[in-house]
CSV table of C-alpha atoms in Angstrom, one decimal:
chain,number,residue,atom,x,y,z
P,171,UNK,CA,140.9,116.9,165.7
P,172,UNK,CA,144.6,117.4,166.0
P,173,UNK,CA,145.8,120.9,166.7
P,174,UNK,CA,149.2,122.5,166.6
P,175,UNK,CA,149.8,124.6,169.8
P,176,UNK,CA,152.7,126.9,170.6
P,177,UNK,CA,153.6,127.0,174.3
P,178,UNK,CA,155.8,129.8,175.7
P,179,UNK,CA,157.0,130.7,172.2
P,180,UNK,CA,159.4,127.7,172.2
P,181,UNK,CA,157.9,124.2,172.1
P,182,UNK,CA,155.4,123.0,169.6
P,183,UNK,CA,152.8,120.4,170.5
P,184,UNK,CA,150.2,118.3,168.8
P,185,UNK,CA,147.1,118.5,170.9
P,186,UNK,CA,144.2,116.0,170.6
P,187,UNK,CA,140.9,116.0,172.4
P,188,UNK,CA,139.9,112.7,173.9
P,189,UNK,CA,139.1,110.6,176.9
P,190,UNK,CA,141.2,108.6,179.3
P,191,UNK,CA,140.1,105.1,180.2
P,192,UNK,CA,141.3,101.6,181.2
P,193,UNK,CA,141.5,98.5,179.0
P,194,UNK,CA,142.7,95.2,180.5
P,195,UNK,CA,144.4,97.0,183.3
P,196,UNK,CA,146.2,99.5,181.1
P,197,UNK,CA,145.7,103.2,180.8
P,198,UNK,CA,144.6,104.1,177.3
P,199,UNK,CA,143.6,107.4,175.7
P,200,UNK,CA,141.0,107.4,172.9
P,201,UNK,CA,141.2,110.4,170.6
P,202,UNK,CA,140.9,111.6,167.1
P,203,UNK,CA,143.6,113.1,164.9
P,204,UNK,CA,144.1,113.9,161.2
P,205,UNK,CA,146.3,111.9,158.9
P,206,UNK,CA,148.7,114.8,158.6
P,207,UNK,CA,149.4,114.9,162.3
P,208,UNK,CA,149.6,111.1,162.7
P,209,UNK,CA,152.4,111.1,160.1
P,210,UNK,CA,154.2,113.7,162.2
P,211,UNK,CA,154.4,111.6,165.4
P,212,UNK,CA,154.3,108.1,164.0
P,213,UNK,CA,157.2,105.7,164.7
P,214,UNK,CA,157.6,102.2,163.4
P,215,UNK,CA,159.6,99.8,165.7
P,216,UNK,CA,160.5,96.6,163.8
P,217,UNK,CA,161.0,94.7,167.0
P,218,UNK,CA,157.2,94.8,167.5
P,219,UNK,CA,156.0,95.3,163.9
P,220,UNK,CA,156.1,93.2,160.8
P,221,UNK,CA,157.6,94.3,157.5
P,222,UNK,CA,155.4,96.3,155.2
P,223,UNK,CA,153.3,94.2,152.9
P,224,UNK,CA,153.1,96.3,149.7
P,225,UNK,CA,150.0,94.5,148.3
P,226,UNK,CA,148.1,95.4,151.4
P,227,UNK,CA,149.2,99.0,151.0
P,228,UNK,CA,148.0,98.9,147.4
P,229,UNK,CA,144.6,97.5,148.4
P,230,UNK,CA,144.2,100.1,151.1
P,231,UNK,CA,145.1,102.8,148.6
P,232,UNK,CA,142.3,101.6,146.3
P,233,UNK,CA,139.9,101.9,149.3
P,234,UNK,CA,141.1,105.4,150.0
P,235,UNK,CA,140.7,106.2,146.3
P,236,UNK,CA,137.1,105.0,146.7
P,237,UNK,CA,136.8,107.7,149.3
P,238,UNK,CA,138.3,110.3,147.1
P,239,UNK,CA,135.7,109.4,144.5
P,240,UNK,CA,133.0,110.7,146.9
P,241,UNK,CA,132.1,107.6,148.9
P,242,UNK,CA,132.1,107.3,152.7
P,243,UNK,CA,135.0,105.1,154.0
P,244,UNK,CA,135.8,104.0,157.5
P,245,UNK,CA,138.9,102.7,159.3
P,246,UNK,CA,139.1,101.1,162.7
P,247,UNK,CA,141.2,102.9,165.3
P,248,UNK,CA,145.0,103.0,165.0
P,249,UNK,CA,146.8,101.7,168.1
P,250,UNK,CA,149.9,103.5,169.5
P,251,UNK,CA,152.2,102.9,172.4
P,252,UNK,CA,153.3,106.3,173.9
P,253,UNK,CA,156.3,104.8,175.8
P,254,UNK,CA,156.2,107.7,178.3
P,255,UNK,CA,155.8,110.4,175.6
P,256,UNK,CA,153.1,113.0,175.9
P,257,UNK,CA,150.7,113.9,178.7
P,258,UNK,CA,147.0,113.9,179.3
P,259,UNK,CA,145.1,116.8,180.8
P,260,UNK,CA,142.0,115.4,182.5
P,261,UNK,CA,140.6,118.9,183.2
P,262,UNK,CA,140.5,119.8,179.5
P,263,UNK,CA,140.4,116.3,178.1
P,264,UNK,CA,143.5,116.9,176.0
P,265,UNK,CA,146.4,114.7,175.1
P,266,UNK,CA,149.5,116.7,174.2
P,267,UNK,CA,152.8,115.4,172.6
P,268,UNK,CA,155.8,117.5,171.5
P,269,UNK,CA,156.2,117.7,167.8
P,270,UNK,CA,159.7,116.3,168.1
P,271,UNK,CA,158.5,113.2,170.0
P,272,UNK,CA,157.0,110.1,168.4
P,273,UNK,CA,154.8,107.2,169.4
P,274,UNK,CA,155.2,103.6,168.3
P,275,UNK,CA,152.3,102.3,166.1
P,276,UNK,CA,151.1,98.8,167.0
P,277,UNK,CA,148.3,98.5,164.5
P,278,UNK,CA,147.6,100.5,161.4
P,279,UNK,CA,151.0,101.0,159.7
P,280,UNK,CA,149.6,99.9,156.4
P,281,UNK,CA,146.7,102.3,156.6
P,282,UNK,CA,149.0,105.2,157.3
P,283,UNK,CA,151.4,104.1,154.6
P,284,UNK,CA,148.6,104.0,152.0
P,285,UNK,CA,147.5,107.6,153.0
P,286,UNK,CA,151.2,108.7,152.8
P,287,UNK,CA,151.6,107.1,149.3
P,288,UNK,CA,148.6,108.9,147.9
P,289,UNK,CA,149.6,112.2,149.6
P,290,UNK,CA,153.1,112.1,148.1
P,291,UNK,CA,151.7,111.1,144.7
P,292,UNK,CA,149.3,114.1,144.7
P,293,UNK,CA,152.0,116.5,145.9
P,294,UNK,CA,154.4,115.3,143.2
P,295,UNK,CA,151.9,116.0,140.5
P,296,UNK,CA,151.5,119.6,141.5
P,297,UNK,CA,148.1,119.8,139.8
P,298,UNK,CA,145.9,122.6,141.1
P,299,UNK,CA,142.9,120.4,140.4
P,300,UNK,CA,144.3,117.8,142.9
P,301,UNK,CA,144.3,120.3,145.9
P,302,UNK,CA,140.8,119.2,147.1
P,303,UNK,CA,141.9,115.5,147.1
P,304,UNK,CA,145.1,116.5,148.9
P,305,UNK,CA,143.2,118.4,151.5
P,306,UNK,CA,140.9,115.4,151.9
P,307,UNK,CA,143.8,113.0,152.6
P,308,UNK,CA,145.7,115.4,154.9
P,309,UNK,CA,142.6,116.2,157.0
P,310,UNK,CA,141.1,112.7,157.0
P,311,UNK,CA,140.0,112.1,160.7
P,312,UNK,CA,141.4,108.9,162.2
P,313,UNK,CA,140.4,107.5,165.6
P,314,UNK,CA,143.4,106.4,167.6
P,315,UNK,CA,144.1,104.6,170.9
P,316,UNK,CA,147.2,105.5,172.9
P,317,UNK,CA,148.4,103.0,175.5
P,318,UNK,CA,150.5,105.0,177.9
P,319,UNK,CA,152.8,102.5,179.6
P,320,UNK,CA,153.1,99.1,177.9
P,321,UNK,CA,156.2,97.0,178.1
P,322,UNK,CA,157.8,95.8,174.9
P,323,UNK,CA,156.4,92.3,175.6
P,324,UNK,CA,152.9,93.7,176.1
P,325,UNK,CA,153.3,95.7,172.8
P,326,UNK,CA,154.2,92.5,171.0
P,327,UNK,CA,151.3,90.6,172.5
P,328,UNK,CA,148.8,93.4,171.6
P,329,UNK,CA,150.1,93.5,168.0
P,330,UNK,CA,149.8,89.7,167.7
P,331,UNK,CA,146.3,89.6,169.2
P,332,UNK,CA,145.0,92.4,166.9
P,333,UNK,CA,146.5,90.9,163.7
P,334,UNK,CA,145.4,87.3,164.3
P,335,UNK,CA,141.8,88.1,165.2
P,336,UNK,CA,141.0,90.8,162.6
P,337,UNK,CA,139.2,90.1,159.3
P,338,UNK,CA,139.1,91.8,156.0
P,339,UNK,CA,136.0,93.5,154.7
P,340,UNK,CA,134.7,91.6,151.7
P,341,UNK,CA,134.3,93.1,148.2
P,342,UNK,CA,130.7,91.9,148.4
P,343,UNK,CA,129.9,94.2,151.4
P,344,UNK,CA,131.8,97.1,149.7
P,345,UNK,CA,129.6,96.7,146.7
P,346,UNK,CA,126.5,96.9,148.8
P,347,UNK,CA,127.7,100.1,150.5
P,348,UNK,CA,128.9,101.8,147.3
P,349,UNK,CA,127.6,105.3,146.6
P,350,UNK,CA,128.2,107.4,143.5
P,351,UNK,CA,128.8,104.2,141.4
P,352,UNK,CA,126.1,103.5,138.8
P,353,UNK,CA,127.1,99.8,138.4
P,354,UNK,CA,126.9,99.5,142.2
P,355,UNK,CA,123.4,101.1,142.2
P,356,UNK,CA,122.4,98.8,139.2
P,357,UNK,CA,123.4,95.7,141.2
P,358,UNK,CA,121.6,96.7,144.3
P,359,UNK,CA,118.5,97.5,142.3
P,360,UNK,CA,118.5,94.1,140.5
P,361,UNK,CA,119.0,92.2,143.8
P,362,UNK,CA,116.1,94.0,145.4
P,363,UNK,CA,113.7,94.1,142.4
P,364,UNK,CA,114.5,91.3,139.9
P,365,UNK,CA,111.1,90.1,138.6
P,366,UNK,CA,111.7,86.3,139.1
P,367,UNK,CA,114.7,86.0,141.5
P,368,UNK,CA,114.2,86.9,145.1
P,369,UNK,CA,116.8,88.9,147.0
P,370,UNK,CA,117.6,86.0,149.3
P,371,UNK,CA,119.2,84.2,146.3
P,372,UNK,CA,122.1,86.6,146.4
P,373,UNK,CA,124.9,86.8,149.0
P,374,UNK,CA,125.2,90.5,150.1
P,375,UNK,CA,127.8,90.2,152.9
P,376,UNK,CA,130.3,87.4,152.5
P,377,UNK,CA,133.0,87.3,149.9
P,378,UNK,CA,131.8,83.9,148.5
P,379,UNK,CA,128.9,81.5,148.6
P,380,UNK,CA,128.2,77.8,148.2
P,381,UNK,CA,124.5,77.9,148.8
P,382,UNK,CA,123.2,81.0,146.9
P,383,UNK,CA,123.1,82.0,143.3
P,384,UNK,CA,126.1,84.4,143.5
P,385,UNK,CA,127.5,87.3,145.6
P,386,UNK,CA,126.8,90.9,144.9
P,387,UNK,CA,130.5,91.3,143.9
P,388,UNK,CA,130.1,88.6,141.3
P,389,UNK,CA,127.0,90.2,139.9
P,390,UNK,CA,128.9,93.5,139.8
P,391,UNK,CA,131.7,92.0,137.7
P,392,UNK,CA,129.1,90.3,135.4
P,393,UNK,CA,127.4,93.6,134.8
P,394,UNK,CA,130.7,95.3,133.8
P,395,UNK,CA,131.8,92.4,131.6
P,396,UNK,CA,128.4,92.1,129.9
P,397,UNK,CA,128.0,95.7,129.1
P,398,UNK,CA,131.6,97.0,128.8
P,399,UNK,CA,133.5,93.8,128.0
P,400,UNK,CA,135.9,94.5,130.9
P,401,UNK,CA,137.0,91.5,132.9
P,402,UNK,CA,139.1,93.3,135.5
P,403,UNK,CA,137.8,96.7,136.4
P,404,UNK,CA,141.0,98.0,138.0
P,405,UNK,CA,142.0,101.1,136.1
P,406,UNK,CA,139.6,100.5,133.3
P,407,UNK,CA,137.0,103.1,132.2
P,408,UNK,CA,133.4,102.0,132.0
P,409,UNK,CA,130.8,103.5,129.7
P,410,UNK,CA,127.8,103.5,132.0
P,411,UNK,CA,126.0,106.8,132.5
P,412,UNK,CA,122.6,108.1,133.5
P,413,UNK,CA,121.3,107.8,129.9
P,414,UNK,CA,122.3,104.1,129.3
P,415,UNK,CA,121.9,102.8,132.8
P,416,UNK,CA,118.4,101.5,132.3
P,417,UNK,CA,119.5,99.6,129.2
P,418,UNK,CA,122.6,98.1,131.0
P,419,UNK,CA,120.4,97.1,133.9
P,420,UNK,CA,118.0,95.3,131.5
P,421,UNK,CA,120.9,93.4,130.0
P,422,UNK,CA,122.0,92.1,133.4
P,423,UNK,CA,118.4,91.3,134.4
P,424,UNK,CA,117.9,89.3,131.2
P,425,UNK,CA,121.2,87.6,131.7
P,426,UNK,CA,120.1,86.3,135.2
P,427,UNK,CA,116.6,85.3,133.9
P,428,UNK,CA,118.2,83.3,131.1
P,429,UNK,CA,120.8,81.8,133.4
P,430,UNK,CA,118.1,80.4,135.6
P,431,UNK,CA,116.2,79.1,132.6
P,432,UNK,CA,119.0,77.3,130.8
P,433,UNK,CA,121.4,76.3,133.5
P,434,UNK,CA,121.3,72.7,134.8
P,435,UNK,CA,118.5,72.0,137.2
P,436,UNK,CA,120.9,71.4,140.1
P,437,UNK,CA,123.3,74.1,139.2
P,438,UNK,CA,123.5,75.2,142.8
P,439,UNK,CA,125.3,71.9,143.6
P,440,UNK,CA,128.8,73.2,143.0
P,441,UNK,CA,130.3,69.8,143.7
P,442,UNK,CA,128.5,68.6,140.6
P,443,UNK,CA,128.4,71.7,138.3
P,444,UNK,CA,130.7,74.6,137.8
P,445,UNK,CA,128.5,77.0,135.8
P,446,UNK,CA,128.0,79.3,138.9
P,447,UNK,CA,131.7,79.8,139.4
P,448,UNK,CA,132.3,83.6,139.2
P,449,UNK,CA,135.0,83.4,136.5
P,450,UNK,CA,132.7,81.0,134.5
P,451,UNK,CA,129.8,83.4,134.7
P,452,UNK,CA,132.0,86.3,133.5
P,453,UNK,CA,133.1,84.0,130.6
P,454,UNK,CA,129.4,83.6,129.6
P,455,UNK,CA,128.9,87.4,130.0
P,456,UNK,CA,132.1,88.1,127.9
P,457,UNK,CA,130.8,85.8,125.1
P,458,UNK,CA,127.5,87.7,124.9
P,459,UNK,CA,129.3,91.0,124.9
P,460,UNK,CA,131.5,89.9,122.0
P,461,UNK,CA,128.5,88.8,120.0
P,462,UNK,CA,126.6,92.0,120.7
P,463,UNK,CA,129.7,94.0,119.7
P,464,UNK,CA,129.5,92.3,116.3
P,465,UNK,CA,125.8,92.7,116.1
P,466,UNK,CA,124.2,95.3,118.5
P,467,UNK,CA,120.8,93.6,117.9
P,468,UNK,CA,122.0,90.1,118.9
P,469,UNK,CA,119.5,88.3,121.1
P,470,UNK,CA,121.4,86.9,124.1
P,471,UNK,CA,118.9,84.1,124.4
P,472,UNK,CA,120.3,82.6,121.2
P,473,UNK,CA,123.6,82.0,122.9
P,474,UNK,CA,121.9,80.4,125.9
P,475,UNK,CA,119.8,78.2,123.6
P,476,UNK,CA,122.6,77.1,121.3
P,477,UNK,CA,125.6,77.0,123.7
P,478,UNK,CA,124.9,77.4,127.4
P,479,UNK,CA,122.0,74.9,127.4
P,480,UNK,CA,123.9,72.1,125.6
P,481,UNK,CA,127.3,72.7,127.2
P,482,UNK,CA,128.5,70.1,129.7
P,483,UNK,CA,128.8,72.1,132.9
P,484,UNK,CA,129.5,69.0,135.0
P,485,UNK,CA,132.8,68.5,136.8
P,486,UNK,CA,133.2,65.4,134.5
P,487,UNK,CA,133.7,67.6,131.4
P,488,UNK,CA,137.0,66.6,129.9
P,489,UNK,CA,137.0,69.4,127.3
P,490,UNK,CA,138.2,71.8,130.0
P,491,UNK,CA,141.3,69.8,130.7
P,492,UNK,CA,142.2,69.9,127.0
P,493,UNK,CA,142.3,73.7,127.0
P,494,UNK,CA,144.4,73.7,130.1
P,495,UNK,CA,142.0,74.5,133.0
P,496,UNK,CA,143.5,72.7,136.0
P,497,UNK,CA,141.6,69.7,137.5
P,498,UNK,CA,142.1,68.6,141.1
P,499,UNK,CA,142.2,64.8,141.1
P,500,UNK,CA,141.6,64.6,144.8
P,501,UNK,CA,138.4,66.8,144.9
P,502,UNK,CA,137.4,65.7,141.4
P,503,UNK,CA,136.7,69.4,140.6
P,504,UNK,CA,138.1,72.0,138.3
P,505,UNK,CA,140.1,75.0,139.7
P,506,UNK,CA,139.1,78.4,138.3
P,507,UNK,CA,141.6,80.6,140.0
P,508,UNK,CA,144.0,81.3,137.2
P,509,UNK,CA,143.4,85.0,136.6
P,510,UNK,CA,141.5,86.2,133.6
P,511,UNK,CA,142.6,83.3,131.4
P,512,UNK,CA,139.8,81.0,132.5
P,513,UNK,CA,137.2,83.7,131.7
P,514,UNK,CA,138.6,84.0,128.2
P,515,UNK,CA,138.7,80.2,127.8
P,516,UNK,CA,135.1,79.7,128.8
P,517,UNK,CA,134.1,82.5,126.5
P,518,UNK,CA,135.9,80.9,123.5
P,519,UNK,CA,134.5,77.5,124.2
P,520,UNK,CA,131.0,78.9,124.1
P,521,UNK,CA,131.8,80.8,120.9
P,522,UNK,CA,133.1,77.7,119.3
P,523,UNK,CA,129.9,75.8,120.2
P,524,UNK,CA,127.8,78.6,118.9
P,525,UNK,CA,129.8,78.7,115.7
P,526,UNK,CA,129.3,75.0,115.2
P,527,UNK,CA,125.5,75.4,115.6
P,528,UNK,CA,125.2,78.4,113.4
P,529,UNK,CA,128.0,78.0,110.9
P,530,UNK,CA,129.5,81.3,111.9
P,531,UNK,CA,133.2,81.5,112.8
P,532,UNK,CA,133.8,83.8,115.8
P,533,UNK,CA,137.0,84.4,117.9
P,534,UNK,CA,137.7,86.1,121.2
């Protein structure tokens, strides 16, 4: 961890315990330091760094918030160039840098910015109840690598290599690692124990799938829409708790069972059918939630019988074009990437079909 030392009563140092090694012919120190101390010695040099991407900071802030909610989170090492600053003591395995000195960050500026944003937000609120969260952020341990003597050209090359070869962790994988999240636990339980769908039918690592039924992230979103009516979870409060979790789980389990029963036989052929598109599945879930909202005893199989089974889920369906869902004339497939509007449209189309079959007028 980072420590603040006072030497001779005059100079302050940040001291980090670590080891010295060699990577690709360059001296590098691997150490660990808290967020608070990293902020003290961090420098951003725009000649080797890109401009800050705020959406990336926002996404990282959500991930850190996930940690504040009691979950384990992990970040890869931050990479710095010392540019001659600091010194390593091989006897005591310590790297020391004066508090007035800085080191240039080559990889990790968005991570640190996200921590800094949350830190300032908590400090500005001045709520005593936030002190534990503030301490968590300030003392969060970060692994860092410090290259001692890179040239500017080498710094730029390292920055380019790191940022062109890295990949983002998928939401699917985050769902599978979620702790203290009842919807996350519900999803994992269903994937492992559904009575008629084997676990290998679900994608539990990648962010998308073209060969399996759906990803864990898609199932997570379906569960929230089906039980709480929420299409986008960000900032929305769910109603799941230890008392109703079993009921919510049964709803999702039944949804999957009925989907397999009433979907087209070759539904996995996504070039032919679109029923397994994540936004479309949420649309079906939303339709059921609306019907249950009007009648808590509504049997969801009625919707599958009267609407889902008879709906044209093929890419040749012209009704979708009439409601404004874009169609790619080159691929001959619909595009379902227009925010929440598609989910609402699918939901309304199913409600309309259900109304025609039952004579009941229903609207989203």
